[in-house]
Amino acid sequence: MEDFVHKLRQYVKSGTPAERRIAKYFSEHLNDLPFETAASVADRLDLSPMTVGRFLRALGYQGLDSVKVEIRETVTTSPAQLQSAMSELQADAAEGKPLAVLVAEQIQALHHIYHLTAQPHWSEAVSLISTAREVSIATHARLASLANHFCQRLTQARDGVRALDSADNRFADLFARPAVDDALLVIIDCRRFAKARLLARTARRYGYKVVLISPQQADWMADQSNVMLPLPPARAPDLDNLPPLIALLDCLAESVILEVGEEAALRRRRMLEFATVLGETANH
């Protein structure tokens, strides 16, 4: 990225009039480039997209997409930039701008989750998921895609993980055979998940340990789970609070992967190697 910026400075000094305009715009709007196209830049500068394309090729890029990839890989937000962005967001939220209010609430929810990751019950949940003989993930059918995503992330760290949802009475699969010693059930609660409490009680009766992910205000009893990870309150009572739930599941999966350590890294490599083999086989 430093090479890209250095070349821009050279063109600002010694390029053609069009090149100087493009280089100056790029230099002053690096953080905006991920949201631009050659056509949008050309429109802003009253140039043709072909002129912008030729300039990018002169810099050694096939197009603006190549620049975007390099920006994603190398550009970081400085503390000063972050503070400036947060101040702007807070000012806009104070004025009642809807999107600013929404983003500010989501950032506050992320703060809640980050604080949660430092608590003893987070470490206990990570340990249970890492060491259980088998892990089942149960939720309402509406959140099945999130449970499947969480399941796939966990398979990077361990075997014996499966996702279940309330469709077609699949929860009965949990209790159709004798309970496995040291089995774990992760319940992702939501307001529509009326069977969650019955499922938790039944699982505990069958010898499962239970990790519960549920909104703070939900009226769960302490003895219905071994560990509870509370989500921040939803913005409105009729919402499923998806953004913080997605963030919590990703943080929890990553914590399990880090807990497993080198074995998880080996699993990832083996999975990538096998995926490559399958891809090569499919191409022949």
Coordinates of C-alpha atoms in Angstrom, one line a residue:
M1 CA 0.0 0.0 0.0
E2 CA 2.9 2.4 0.7
D3 CA 4.1 1.8 -2.9
F4 CA 0.6 2.7 -4.2
V5 CA 0.6 5.9 -2.1
H6 CA 4.1 6.8 -3.3
K7 CA 3.2 6.4 -6.9
L8 CA 0.2 8.6 -6.4
R9 CA 2.4 11.3 -5.0
Q10 CA 4.7 11.1 -8.0
Y11 CA 1.7 11.4 -10.4
V12 CA 0.4 14.4 -8.4
K13 CA 3.7 16.2 -9.1
S14 CA 4.5 15.1 -12.7
G15 CA 1.5 13.4 -14.4
T16 CA -0.7 14.7 -17.1
P17 CA -3.5 17.0 -16.0
A18 CA -5.9 14.1 -15.9
E19 CA -3.5 11.8 -14.1
R20 CA -2.8 14.6 -11.5
R21 CA -6.5 14.9 -10.9
I22 CA -7.0 11.2 -10.4
A23 CA -3.9 10.8 -8.3
K24 CA -5.0 13.7 -6.0
Y25 CA -8.5 12.3 -5.6
F26 CA -7.2 8.8 -4.8
S27 CA -4.7 10.3 -2.3
E28 CA -7.3 12.3 -0.5
H29 CA -10.0 9.5 -0.5
L30 CA -8.2 6.3 0.2
N31 CA -10.8 5.2 2.8
D32 CA -13.6 5.8 0.2
L33 CA -12.1 3.8 -2.6
P34 CA -13.7 0.5 -1.4
F35 CA -17.0 2.1 -2.2
E36 CA -16.0 3.5 -5.6
T37 CA -15.9 2.2 -9.2
A38 CA -13.9 3.5 -12.1
A39 CA -17.2 4.9 -13.5
S40 CA -18.0 6.7 -10.2
V41 CA -14.5 8.2 -10.0
A42 CA -14.7 9.3 -13.6
D43 CA -18.0 10.9 -13.0
R44 CA -16.7 12.8 -10.0
L45 CA -13.7 14.1 -11.9
D46 CA -15.6 14.7 -15.2
L47 CA -13.3 12.2 -17.0
S48 CA -14.0 9.0 -18.9
P49 CA -13.9 5.6 -17.2
M50 CA -11.3 4.6 -19.9
T51 CA -9.0 7.4 -18.6
V52 CA -9.3 6.1 -15.0
G53 CA -8.7 2.5 -16.2
R54 CA -5.6 3.5 -18.1
F55 CA -4.3 5.3 -15.0
L56 CA -4.8 2.3 -12.8
R57 CA -3.0 0.1 -15.4
A58 CA -0.1 2.5 -15.4
L59 CA 0.1 2.0 -11.6
G60 CA 0.2 -1.7 -12.1
Y61 CA -3.4 -2.7 -11.3
Q62 CA -5.9 -4.4 -13.6
G63 CA -8.7 -2.2 -12.2
L64 CA -10.1 -0.6 -9.1
D65 CA -11.1 -4.0 -7.7
S66 CA -7.3 -4.9 -7.4
V67 CA -6.7 -1.7 -5.4
K68 CA -9.7 -2.6 -3.1
V69 CA -8.2 -6.0 -2.4
E70 CA -4.8 -4.4 -1.4
I71 CA -6.6 -1.8 0.7
R72 CA -8.5 -4.5 2.6
E73 CA -5.3 -6.4 3.3
T74 CA -3.1 -3.5 4.3
V75 CA -5.0 -0.4 5.4
T76 CA -5.8 -0.2 9.1
T77 CA -7.8 2.5 10.9
S78 CA -5.6 4.6 13.2
P79 CA -6.8 5.5 16.7
A80 CA -7.3 9.1 15.7
Q81 CA -9.5 8.1 12.7
L82 CA -11.5 5.7 14.9
Q83 CA -12.0 8.4 17.5
S84 CA -13.1 10.9 14.8
A85 CA -15.5 8.4 13.3
M86 CA -17.0 7.6 16.7
S87 CA -17.4 11.3 17.5
E88 CA -19.2 11.9 14.2
L89 CA -21.4 8.8 14.9
Q90 CA -22.3 10.0 18.4
A91 CA -23.1 13.5 17.1
D92 CA -25.4 12.1 14.3
A93 CA -27.1 9.7 16.8
A94 CA -27.7 12.6 19.2
E95 CA -29.5 14.4 16.3
G96 CA -31.7 11.4 15.9
K97 CA -30.4 10.3 12.5
P98 CA -32.0 6.8 12.1
L99 CA -28.9 4.9 10.7
A100 CA -26.6 6.6 13.2
V101 CA -28.9 5.5 16.1
L102 CA -29.0 2.0 14.7
V103 CA -25.2 1.7 14.3
A104 CA -24.6 3.2 17.8
E105 CA -26.9 0.6 19.3
Q106 CA -25.1 -2.2 17.5
I107 CA -21.7 -0.9 18.7
Q108 CA -23.1 -0.8 22.2
A109 CA -24.2 -4.4 21.8
L110 CA -20.7 -5.4 20.6
H111 CA -19.3 -3.8 23.7
H112 CA -21.6 -6.0 25.8
I113 CA -20.4 -9.1 24.0
Y114 CA -16.7 -8.1 24.3
H115 CA -17.2 -7.6 28.1
L116 CA -18.9 -11.0 28.2
T117 CA -15.9 -12.7 26.7
A118 CA -13.8 -11.8 29.8
Q119 CA -16.3 -13.3 32.3
P120 CA -15.9 -16.7 34.0
H121 CA -19.1 -18.1 32.5
W122 CA -17.7 -17.4 29.0
S123 CA -14.6 -19.4 29.8
E124 CA -16.8 -22.2 31.2
A125 CA -18.9 -22.3 28.0
V126 CA -15.8 -22.5 25.8
S127 CA -14.4 -25.3 27.9
L128 CA -17.7 -27.3 27.8
I129 CA -17.9 -26.9 24.0
S130 CA -14.3 -27.8 23.5
T131 CA -14.2 -30.9 25.6
A132 CA -17.8 -32.4 25.4
R133 CA -17.9 -35.8 23.7
E134 CA -20.6 -34.5 21.4
V135 CA -22.2 -31.1 20.9
S136 CA -25.8 -30.5 19.6
I137 CA -27.0 -27.0 18.7
A138 CA -30.7 -26.4 19.0
T139 CA -32.8 -23.4 18.0
H140 CA -36.0 -22.3 16.3
A141 CA -36.3 -23.1 12.6
R142 CA -36.2 -19.3 11.9
L143 CA -32.6 -19.3 13.2
A144 CA -31.5 -22.6 11.6
S145 CA -29.0 -20.9 9.3
L146 CA -27.2 -19.3 12.2
A147 CA -27.1 -22.6 14.0
N148 CA -25.6 -24.3 10.9
H149 CA -23.0 -21.5 10.5
F150 CA -22.0 -21.9 14.2
C151 CA -21.8 -25.7 13.7
Q152 CA -19.6 -25.3 10.7
R153 CA -17.3 -23.0 12.5
L154 CA -17.0 -25.4 15.4
T155 CA -16.1 -28.3 13.1
Q156 CA -12.8 -26.4 12.5
A157 CA -12.0 -27.3 16.1
R158 CA -13.6 -30.6 16.8
D159 CA -15.7 -33.6 15.6
G160 CA -19.1 -34.6 16.8
V161 CA -21.0 -31.3 16.3
R162 CA -24.5 -31.2 14.8
A163 CA -27.2 -28.6 14.4
L164 CA -30.9 -29.3 15.1
D165 CA -34.0 -27.0 14.7
S166 CA -37.6 -27.3 15.6
A167 CA -38.7 -28.3 12.0
D168 CA -40.1 -31.8 11.7
N169 CA -39.7 -32.6 15.4
R170 CA -36.0 -33.1 15.0
F171 CA -35.4 -32.5 18.7
A172 CA -36.7 -36.0 19.3
D173 CA -33.4 -37.2 17.8
L174 CA -31.6 -36.1 20.9
F175 CA -33.6 -38.5 23.1
A176 CA -34.2 -41.4 20.8
R177 CA -31.1 -43.3 22.0
P178 CA -29.5 -43.6 25.5
A179 CA -27.7 -40.5 26.6
V180 CA -24.1 -40.2 25.7
D181 CA -21.8 -39.5 28.6
D182 CA -20.5 -35.9 28.6
A183 CA -22.9 -34.7 25.9
L184 CA -23.6 -31.0 25.5
L185 CA -26.7 -29.2 24.2
V186 CA -26.3 -25.5 23.1
I187 CA -29.6 -23.8 23.0
I188 CA -30.0 -20.6 21.0
D189 CA -33.1 -19.0 22.4
C190 CA -35.4 -16.4 20.7
R191 CA -38.9 -15.1 21.4
R192 CA -40.5 -17.6 19.0
F193 CA -38.7 -20.6 20.5
A194 CA -41.6 -21.8 22.8
K195 CA -40.1 -25.3 23.2
A196 CA -36.7 -24.0 24.5
R197 CA -37.5 -24.4 28.2
L198 CA -39.1 -27.8 27.8
L199 CA -36.0 -28.9 25.7
A200 CA -33.6 -27.6 28.3
R201 CA -35.4 -29.4 31.2
T202 CA -35.6 -32.6 29.2
A203 CA -32.0 -32.5 28.2
R204 CA -30.9 -32.0 31.8
R205 CA -33.1 -34.9 32.8
Y206 CA -31.4 -37.1 30.2
G207 CA -27.9 -36.2 31.4
Y208 CA -27.0 -33.4 28.9
K209 CA -25.1 -30.3 30.0
V210 CA -26.7 -27.2 28.7
V211 CA -25.2 -23.9 27.4
L212 CA -27.9 -21.3 26.9
I213 CA -27.7 -18.3 24.7
S214 CA -30.6 -16.0 25.5
P215 CA -31.7 -12.4 25.8
Q216 CA -30.9 -10.7 29.2
Q217 CA -34.6 -10.2 30.0
A218 CA -35.7 -13.8 29.3
D219 CA -37.2 -15.4 32.4
W220 CA -35.0 -18.5 32.5
M221 CA -34.5 -20.3 35.8
A222 CA -30.9 -20.8 37.0
D223 CA -31.2 -24.6 37.2
Q224 CA -32.3 -24.9 33.5
S225 CA -28.8 -24.6 32.2
N226 CA -25.2 -25.1 33.3
V227 CA -24.0 -21.8 31.7
M228 CA -26.0 -18.9 30.4
L229 CA -24.6 -16.3 27.9
P230 CA -26.9 -13.3 27.9
L231 CA -27.5 -11.2 24.8
P232 CA -28.2 -7.5 25.2
P233 CA -31.8 -6.5 25.0
A234 CA -33.3 -6.3 21.5
R235 CA -34.1 -2.9 20.0
A236 CA -37.8 -3.8 20.0
P237 CA -39.7 -6.6 21.7
D238 CA -40.7 -8.2 18.3
L239 CA -37.1 -8.4 17.0
D240 CA -34.8 -11.5 17.1
N241 CA -31.7 -9.4 17.9
L242 CA -29.7 -10.9 15.1
P243 CA -26.6 -8.7 14.8
P244 CA -25.4 -9.2 18.4
L245 CA -26.4 -12.9 18.2
I246 CA -24.3 -13.4 15.1
A247 CA -21.4 -11.6 16.8
L248 CA -21.7 -13.7 19.9
L249 CA -21.7 -17.0 17.9
D250 CA -18.7 -15.9 15.9
C251 CA -16.8 -14.9 19.0
L252 CA -17.8 -18.1 20.8
A253 CA -16.7 -20.3 17.9
E254 CA -13.4 -18.4 17.6
S255 CA -12.8 -18.8 21.3
V256 CA -13.3 -22.6 21.0
I257 CA -10.9 -22.7 18.0
L258 CA -8.3 -20.8 20.0
E259 CA -8.9 -23.0 23.1
V260 CA -8.2 -26.2 21.0
G261 CA -5.1 -24.6 19.6
E262 CA -2.7 -26.5 17.4
E263 CA -5.1 -29.3 16.7
A264 CA -7.6 -26.8 15.3
A265 CA -4.9 -25.4 13.1
L266 CA -4.1 -28.9 11.8
R267 CA -7.8 -29.6 11.2
R268 CA -8.1 -26.4 9.2
R269 CA -5.1 -27.3 7.0
R270 CA -6.5 -30.9 6.4
M271 CA -9.9 -29.5 5.5
L272 CA -8.4 -27.0 3.1
E273 CA -6.2 -29.7 1.5
F274 CA -9.2 -32.0 1.1
A275 CA -11.3 -29.2 -0.4
T276 CA -8.5 -28.5 -2.9
V277 CA -8.4 -32.2 -3.9
L278 CA -12.1 -32.3 -4.4
G279 CA -12.0 -29.2 -6.5
E280 CA -9.2 -30.6 -8.7
T281 CA -11.1 -33.9 -9.1
A282 CA -14.3 -32.0 -10.1
N283 CA -12.4 -30.2 -12.8
H284 CA -11.1 -33.4 -14.5

